[in-house]
mmCIF file of C-alpha atoms in Angstrom:
data_model
loop_
_atom_site.group_PDB
_atom_site.id
_atom_site.type_symbol
_atom_site.label_atom_id
_atom_site.label_comp_id
_atom_site.label_asym_id
_atom_site.label_seq_id
_atom_site.Cartn_x
_atom_site.Cartn_y
_atom_site.Cartn_z
ATOM 1 C CA MET A 13 32.943 7.216 -52.073
ATOM 2 C CA ALA A 14 30.174 7.436 -49.483
ATOM 3 C CA ASP A 15 27.843 10.386 -49.802
ATOM 4 C CA ARG A 16 28.516 12.814 -46.952
ATOM 5 C CA ARG A 17 24.752 12.953 -46.415
ATOM 6 C CA ASP A 18 24.573 9.234 -45.631
ATOM 7 C CA ASN A 19 23.392 8.322 -42.148
ATOM 8 C CA HIS A 20 26.137 6.282 -40.499
ATOM 9 C CA LEU A 21 24.171 5.975 -37.247
ATOM 10 C CA GLN A 22 21.139 4.031 -38.433
ATOM 11 C CA GLY A 23 20.985 0.684 -36.636
ATOM 12 C CA ARG A 24 24.290 1.191 -34.826
ATOM 13 C CA VAL A 25 24.562 0.040 -31.217
ATOM 14 C CA SER A 26 25.644 2.939 -29.015
ATOM 15 C CA VAL A 27 26.524 2.411 -25.344
ATOM 16 C CA ILE A 28 26.464 5.630 -23.314
ATOM 17 C CA THR A 29 27.755 5.832 -19.756
ATOM 18 C CA GLY A 30 26.508 8.538 -17.430
ATOM 19 C CA ALA A 31 23.335 8.524 -19.512
ATOM 20 C CA SER A 32 20.760 9.420 -16.859
ATOM 21 C CA SER A 33 21.234 13.190 -17.125
ATOM 22 C CA GLY A 34 23.206 16.029 -18.680
ATOM 23 C CA ILE A 35 25.359 15.364 -21.731
ATOM 24 C CA GLY A 36 24.755 11.609 -21.582
ATOM 25 C CA ALA A 37 20.963 11.941 -21.672
ATOM 26 C CA ALA A 38 21.077 14.604 -24.385
ATOM 27 C CA SER A 39 23.397 12.418 -26.472
ATOM 28 C CA ALA A 40 21.100 9.420 -26.046
ATOM 29 C CA ARG A 41 18.135 11.432 -27.342
ATOM 30 C CA ALA A 42 20.124 12.800 -30.277
ATOM 31 C CA LEU A 43 21.624 9.462 -31.327
ATOM 32 C CA ALA A 44 18.294 7.643 -31.035
ATOM 33 C CA ALA A 45 16.683 10.341 -33.184
ATOM 34 C CA GLN A 46 19.226 9.463 -35.892
ATOM 35 C CA GLY A 47 18.351 5.767 -35.741
ATOM 36 C CA ALA A 48 21.002 4.445 -33.370
ATOM 37 C CA ARG A 49 20.009 1.750 -30.893
ATOM 38 C CA VAL A 50 21.095 3.264 -27.606
ATOM 39 C CA VAL A 51 22.023 1.388 -24.437
ATOM 40 C CA LEU A 52 21.907 3.699 -21.445
ATOM 41 C CA ALA A 53 24.109 3.146 -18.401
ATOM 42 C CA ALA A 54 24.085 4.951 -15.064
ATOM 43 C CA ARG A 55 23.317 4.291 -11.398
ATOM 44 C CA ASN A 56 19.955 6.070 -11.226
ATOM 45 C CA ALA A 57 17.293 3.558 -12.240
ATOM 46 C CA GLU A 58 14.388 6.008 -12.111
ATOM 47 C CA LYS A 59 16.026 8.499 -14.451
ATOM 48 C CA LEU A 60 17.238 5.784 -16.820
ATOM 49 C CA ASN A 61 13.801 4.194 -17.094
ATOM 50 C CA ALA A 62 12.153 7.570 -17.683
ATOM 51 C CA LEU A 63 14.621 8.345 -20.487
ATOM 52 C CA VAL A 64 14.104 4.953 -22.120
ATOM 53 C CA THR A 65 10.347 5.568 -22.106
ATOM 54 C CA GLU A 66 10.826 9.054 -23.562
ATOM 55 C CA ILE A 67 13.044 7.770 -26.398
ATOM 56 C CA ARG A 68 10.715 4.883 -27.225
ATOM 57 C CA ASP A 69 7.670 7.162 -27.195
ATOM 58 C CA ALA A 70 9.478 9.358 -29.727
ATOM 59 C CA GLY A 71 9.979 6.336 -32.001
ATOM 60 C CA GLY A 72 13.555 5.517 -31.026
ATOM 61 C CA THR A 73 15.172 2.305 -29.839
ATOM 62 C CA ALA A 74 16.571 2.276 -26.318
ATOM 63 C CA THR A 75 17.215 0.092 -23.322
ATOM 64 C CA ALA A 76 19.069 0.584 -20.049
ATOM 65 C CA ARG A 77 21.168 -1.219 -17.479
ATOM 66 C CA ILE A 78 22.061 -0.014 -14.004
ATOM 67 C CA THR A 79 25.847 0.323 -14.055
ATOM 68 C CA ASP A 80 28.512 1.570 -11.683
ATOM 69 C CA VAL A 81 31.478 2.355 -13.933
ATOM 70 C CA THR A 82 33.873 2.152 -10.982
ATOM 71 C CA ARG A 83 33.238 -1.624 -10.970
ATOM 72 C CA LEU A 84 34.842 -3.523 -13.854
ATOM 73 C CA ASP A 85 32.408 -6.429 -13.573
ATOM 74 C CA ASP A 86 29.491 -3.999 -13.879
ATOM 75 C CA VAL A 87 30.868 -2.505 -17.084
ATOM 76 C CA GLU A 88 31.690 -5.890 -18.584
ATOM 77 C CA GLY A 89 28.121 -6.922 -17.782
ATOM 78 C CA LEU A 90 26.901 -3.775 -19.547
ATOM 79 C CA MET A 91 28.693 -4.701 -22.778
ATOM 80 C CA GLU A 92 27.351 -8.253 -22.594
ATOM 81 C CA PHE A 93 23.858 -6.903 -22.009
ATOM 82 C CA ALA A 94 24.135 -4.537 -24.993
ATOM 83 C CA ALA A 95 25.289 -7.353 -27.260
ATOM 84 C CA SER A 96 22.492 -9.650 -26.112
ATOM 85 C CA GLU A 97 19.855 -6.937 -26.661
ATOM 86 C CA TYR A 98 20.967 -5.425 -29.959
ATOM 87 C CA GLY A 99 24.165 -7.044 -31.189
ATOM 88 C CA PRO A 100 27.861 -6.075 -31.125
ATOM 89 C CA VAL A 101 28.656 -2.655 -29.705
ATOM 90 C CA ASP A 102 29.553 -0.133 -32.414
ATOM 91 C CA HIS A 103 29.979 2.974 -30.269
ATOM 92 C CA LEU A 104 31.201 3.578 -26.741
ATOM 93 C CA VAL A 105 30.362 7.061 -25.500
ATOM 94 C CA ASN A 106 32.547 7.315 -22.407
ATOM 95 C CA ASN A 107 30.751 10.053 -20.509
ATOM 96 C CA ALA A 108 30.238 9.176 -16.825
ATOM 97 C CA GLY A 109 32.118 11.683 -14.722
ATOM 98 C CA LEU A 110 32.252 13.833 -11.623
ATOM 99 C CA MET A 111 33.237 17.497 -11.496
ATOM 100 C CA LEU A 112 33.922 18.441 -7.873
ATOM 101 C CA PHE A 113 35.722 21.715 -7.308
ATOM 102 C CA SER A 114 37.801 22.424 -4.210
ATOM 103 C CA LYS A 115 40.902 24.359 -3.211
ATOM 104 C CA TRP A 116 44.046 22.365 -2.484
ATOM 105 C CA SER A 117 43.931 23.775 1.021
ATOM 106 C CA ASP A 118 40.535 22.103 1.522
ATOM 107 C CA ARG A 119 42.294 18.711 1.417
ATOM 108 C CA ALA A 120 39.075 17.286 -0.079
ATOM 109 C CA VAL A 121 40.515 13.791 -0.384
ATOM 110 C CA ASP A 122 37.106 12.092 -0.477
ATOM 111 C CA ASP A 123 36.120 14.196 -3.488
ATOM 112 C CA TRP A 124 39.488 13.562 -5.134
ATOM 113 C CA ASP A 125 39.054 9.821 -4.703
ATOM 114 C CA LYS A 126 35.536 9.925 -6.149
ATOM 115 C CA MET A 127 36.791 11.714 -9.262
ATOM 116 C CA ILE A 128 39.708 9.318 -9.651
ATOM 117 C CA ASP A 129 37.382 6.327 -9.360
ATOM 118 C CA THR A 130 34.823 7.643 -11.853
ATOM 119 C CA ASN A 131 36.789 9.837 -14.254
ATOM 120 C CA LEU A 132 39.840 7.569 -14.536
ATOM 121 C CA ARG A 133 38.919 4.027 -13.560
ATOM 122 C CA GLY A 134 35.438 4.360 -15.052
ATOM 123 C CA TYR A 135 36.815 5.311 -18.457
ATOM 124 C CA LEU A 136 39.437 2.568 -18.357
ATOM 125 C CA HIS A 137 36.849 -0.039 -17.365
ATOM 126 C CA ALA A 138 34.576 0.910 -20.253
ATOM 127 C CA ILE A 139 37.418 0.895 -22.771
ATOM 128 C CA SER A 140 38.626 -2.467 -21.500
ATOM 129 C CA ALA A 141 35.147 -3.956 -21.800
ATOM 130 C CA ALA A 142 34.411 -2.550 -25.266
ATOM 131 C CA LEU A 143 37.771 -3.122 -26.971
ATOM 132 C CA PRO A 144 37.866 -6.924 -27.402
ATOM 133 C CA GLY A 145 34.764 -7.036 -29.582
ATOM 134 C CA MET A 146 35.877 -4.027 -31.605
ATOM 135 C CA ILE A 147 39.320 -5.520 -32.168
ATOM 136 C CA THR A 148 37.789 -8.829 -33.256
ATOM 137 C CA ARG A 149 35.577 -7.040 -35.798
ATOM 138 C CA GLN A 150 38.281 -4.497 -36.720
ATOM 139 C CA SER A 151 35.729 -1.727 -36.386
ATOM 140 C CA GLY A 152 34.044 0.447 -33.800
ATOM 141 C CA HIS A 153 34.200 3.926 -32.331
ATOM 142 C CA ILE A 154 35.320 5.060 -28.880
ATOM 143 C CA LEU A 155 34.283 8.606 -27.997
ATOM 144 C CA ASN A 156 35.722 10.035 -24.788
ATOM 145 C CA LEU A 157 34.066 13.075 -23.230
ATOM 146 C CA SER A 158 36.805 15.230 -21.750
ATOM 147 C CA SER A 159 36.652 18.940 -20.859
ATOM 148 C CA VAL A 160 38.341 22.237 -21.567
ATOM 149 C CA ALA A 161 39.616 21.721 -18.015
ATOM 150 C CA GLY A 162 41.900 19.161 -19.654
ATOM 151 C CA ILE A 163 43.390 21.971 -21.721
ATOM 152 C CA ARG A 164 43.526 24.761 -19.175
ATOM 153 C CA VAL A 165 43.389 24.579 -15.373
ATOM 154 C CA GLY A 166 41.031 26.984 -13.630
ATOM 155 C CA ALA A 167 40.473 28.078 -10.045
ATOM 156 C CA ALA A 168 39.715 25.154 -7.703
ATOM 157 C CA SER A 169 39.756 22.641 -10.575
ATOM 158 C CA GLY A 170 43.191 21.113 -9.951
ATOM 159 C CA VAL A 171 42.266 17.458 -9.434
ATOM 160 C CA TYR A 172 39.322 17.576 -11.831
ATOM 161 C CA SER A 173 41.583 19.062 -14.507
ATOM 162 C CA ALA A 174 44.160 16.357 -13.846
ATOM 163 C CA THR A 175 41.564 13.666 -14.549
ATOM 164 C CA LYS A 176 40.717 15.361 -17.842
ATOM 165 C CA PHE A 177 44.384 15.648 -18.835
ATOM 166 C CA PHE A 178 44.451 11.892 -18.203
ATOM 167 C CA ILE A 179 41.557 11.390 -20.626
ATOM 168 C CA ARG A 180 43.399 13.373 -23.278
ATOM 169 C CA GLY A 181 46.440 11.154 -22.772
ATOM 170 C CA ILE A 182 44.609 7.851 -23.060
ATOM 171 C CA THR A 183 42.640 9.103 -26.069
ATOM 172 C CA ASP A 184 45.813 10.005 -27.947
ATOM 173 C CA SER A 185 47.365 6.660 -27.038
ATOM 174 C CA LEU A 186 44.274 4.724 -28.131
ATOM 175 C CA ARG A 187 44.175 6.559 -31.433
ATOM 176 C CA GLN A 188 47.803 5.760 -32.144
ATOM 177 C CA GLU A 189 47.445 2.073 -31.294
ATOM 178 C CA VAL A 190 43.961 0.708 -31.948
ATOM 179 C CA GLY A 191 43.152 3.310 -34.576
ATOM 180 C CA ILE A 192 46.143 2.531 -36.770
ATOM 181 C CA THR A 193 46.373 -1.193 -36.020
ATOM 182 C CA HIS A 194 42.713 -2.183 -35.851
ATOM 183 C CA GLY A 195 40.798 0.520 -37.699
ATOM 184 C CA ILE A 196 38.891 1.657 -34.609
ATOM 185 C CA GLN A 197 37.822 5.295 -34.640
ATOM 186 C CA VAL A 198 38.786 7.240 -31.501
ATOM 187 C CA SER A 199 37.424 10.709 -30.805
ATOM 188 C CA MET A 200 37.365 13.202 -27.949
ATOM 189 C CA ILE A 201 35.025 16.085 -27.195
ATOM 190 C CA SER A 202 36.069 18.743 -24.697
ATOM 191 C CA PRO A 203 33.103 20.849 -23.549
ATOM 192 C CA GLY A 204 33.382 24.084 -21.643
ATOM 193 C CA VAL A 205 30.830 25.020 -19.011
ATOM 194 C CA ILE A 206 27.653 23.053 -19.650
ATOM 195 C CA ASP A 207 24.520 23.396 -17.552
ATOM 196 C CA THR A 208 24.247 19.856 -16.193
ATOM 197 C CA GLY A 209 23.620 20.642 -12.525
ATOM 198 C CA TRP A 210 27.248 19.886 -11.682
ATOM 199 C CA ALA A 211 27.755 23.056 -9.643
ATOM 200 C CA ASP A 212 25.174 21.985 -7.080
ATOM 201 C CA LYS A 213 27.090 18.761 -6.386
ATOM 202 C CA VAL A 214 30.192 20.554 -5.118
ATOM 203 C CA SER A 215 30.388 20.010 -1.369
ATOM 204 C CA HIS A 216 33.025 22.533 -0.302
ATOM 205 C CA THR A 217 31.688 26.044 0.247
ATOM 206 C CA GLU A 218 34.309 28.069 -1.605
ATOM 207 C CA GLY A 219 34.541 25.538 -4.413
ATOM 208 C CA ARG A 220 30.741 25.569 -4.765
ATOM 209 C CA GLN A 221 30.676 29.346 -5.078
ATOM 210 C CA ILE A 222 33.389 29.268 -7.759
ATOM 211 C CA ALA A 223 31.451 26.558 -9.598
ATOM 212 C CA GLN A 224 28.152 28.433 -9.405
ATOM 213 C CA ASP A 225 29.762 31.650 -10.641
ATOM 214 C CA LEU A 226 31.400 29.748 -13.492
ATOM 215 C CA ASN A 227 28.097 28.107 -14.377
ATOM 216 C CA GLN A 228 26.522 31.473 -15.155
ATOM 217 C CA GLY A 229 26.112 31.593 -18.909
ATOM 218 C CA ALA A 230 26.645 27.843 -19.328
ATOM 219 C CA ILE A 231 25.231 26.298 -22.489
ATOM 220 C CA HIS A 232 22.713 23.470 -22.814
ATOM 221 C CA PRO A 233 23.896 19.834 -22.994
ATOM 222 C CA ALA A 234 22.112 19.472 -26.340
ATOM 223 C CA ARG A 235 24.863 21.569 -27.931
ATOM 224 C CA VAL A 236 27.390 18.927 -26.910
ATOM 225 C CA ALA A 237 25.048 16.167 -28.082
ATOM 226 C CA ASP A 238 25.146 17.768 -31.541
ATOM 227 C CA ALA A 239 28.908 17.305 -31.507
ATOM 228 C CA VAL A 240 28.560 13.686 -30.349
ATOM 229 C CA VAL A 241 26.279 12.968 -33.300
ATOM 230 C CA TYR A 242 28.694 14.680 -35.690
ATOM 231 C CA ALA A 243 31.713 12.745 -34.416
ATOM 232 C CA LEU A 244 29.990 9.362 -34.563
ATOM 233 C CA ASP A 245 28.168 9.959 -37.860
ATOM 234 C CA GLN A 246 31.281 9.469 -39.966
ATOM 235 C CA PRO A 247 32.247 6.758 -42.450
ATOM 236 C CA ALA A 248 34.694 4.130 -41.232
ATOM 237 C CA ASP A 249 37.645 5.768 -42.986
ATOM 238 C CA VAL A 250 37.227 9.109 -41.191
ATOM 239 C CA THR A 251 37.920 10.027 -37.568
ATOM 240 C CA VAL A 252 37.023 13.320 -35.965
ATOM 241 C CA ASN A 253 39.904 13.583 -33.528
ATOM 242 C CA ASP A 254 39.099 16.432 -31.176
ATOM 243 C CA ILE A 255 36.216 18.889 -30.774
ATOM 244 C CA VAL A 256 36.316 21.762 -28.284
ATOM 245 C CA ILE A 257 33.041 23.483 -27.335
ATOM 246 C CA HIS A 258 32.583 26.360 -24.924
ATOM 247 C CA PRO A 259 30.199 29.257 -24.271
ATOM 248 C CA THR A 260 30.895 32.248 -26.509
ATOM 249 C CA ARG A 261 31.072 34.675 -23.596
ATOM 250 C CA GLN A 262 33.530 32.651 -21.523
ATOM 251 C CA ASP A 263 37.235 32.156 -22.151
ATOM 252 C CA TRP A 264 37.257 28.488 -21.139
#
């Protein structure tokens, strides 16, 4: 039996989408500090390069590739890049996402489409690109970042919540299929309100105000990164299915 104090992250190859800021960046720092070789993916080259430098200066191992998760060829290229740099991908941290609040009456179709493209297609693209290698090796770990909005719908979060309910559905399905059949670990973390700057990205006035009010008392992304480390730092015969994290003084 493996000692529970063993480090199961040392030398592992961890691909993180949406890694340029927020939960993705905090998770990259935390995983690299535990010895994982992190591959950072996002669209912002300046932020990615700065984070790679920060991790390397701290003694960690990191590299980055500009990636648009809404493009399947981009994500497939990311997995190929990770394998060429460090070897087969052990962990996929599916994190890239958009949280754009609006009322239904706003008819914010552009925002809805952006969330569908990133929060749904982006996750599917990453899973599709990571799965073949994991199935071949009969090992690996897929960690999907969801949200408490995928458990309970709040004001002006209708479409965003729907995308997170989707993530819960595909996570459960993955666990039942590739977990049982191929020994791949599948986990999900559902954070509450995290201070990632998301509220400032909301374009519709009323939705922005709701988001900014909700963001009061939000917790730091590093708290979620702690959960990411915990979920991934497990022996191959253990899966942490579902972790829910939210600020103590908020009800969702």
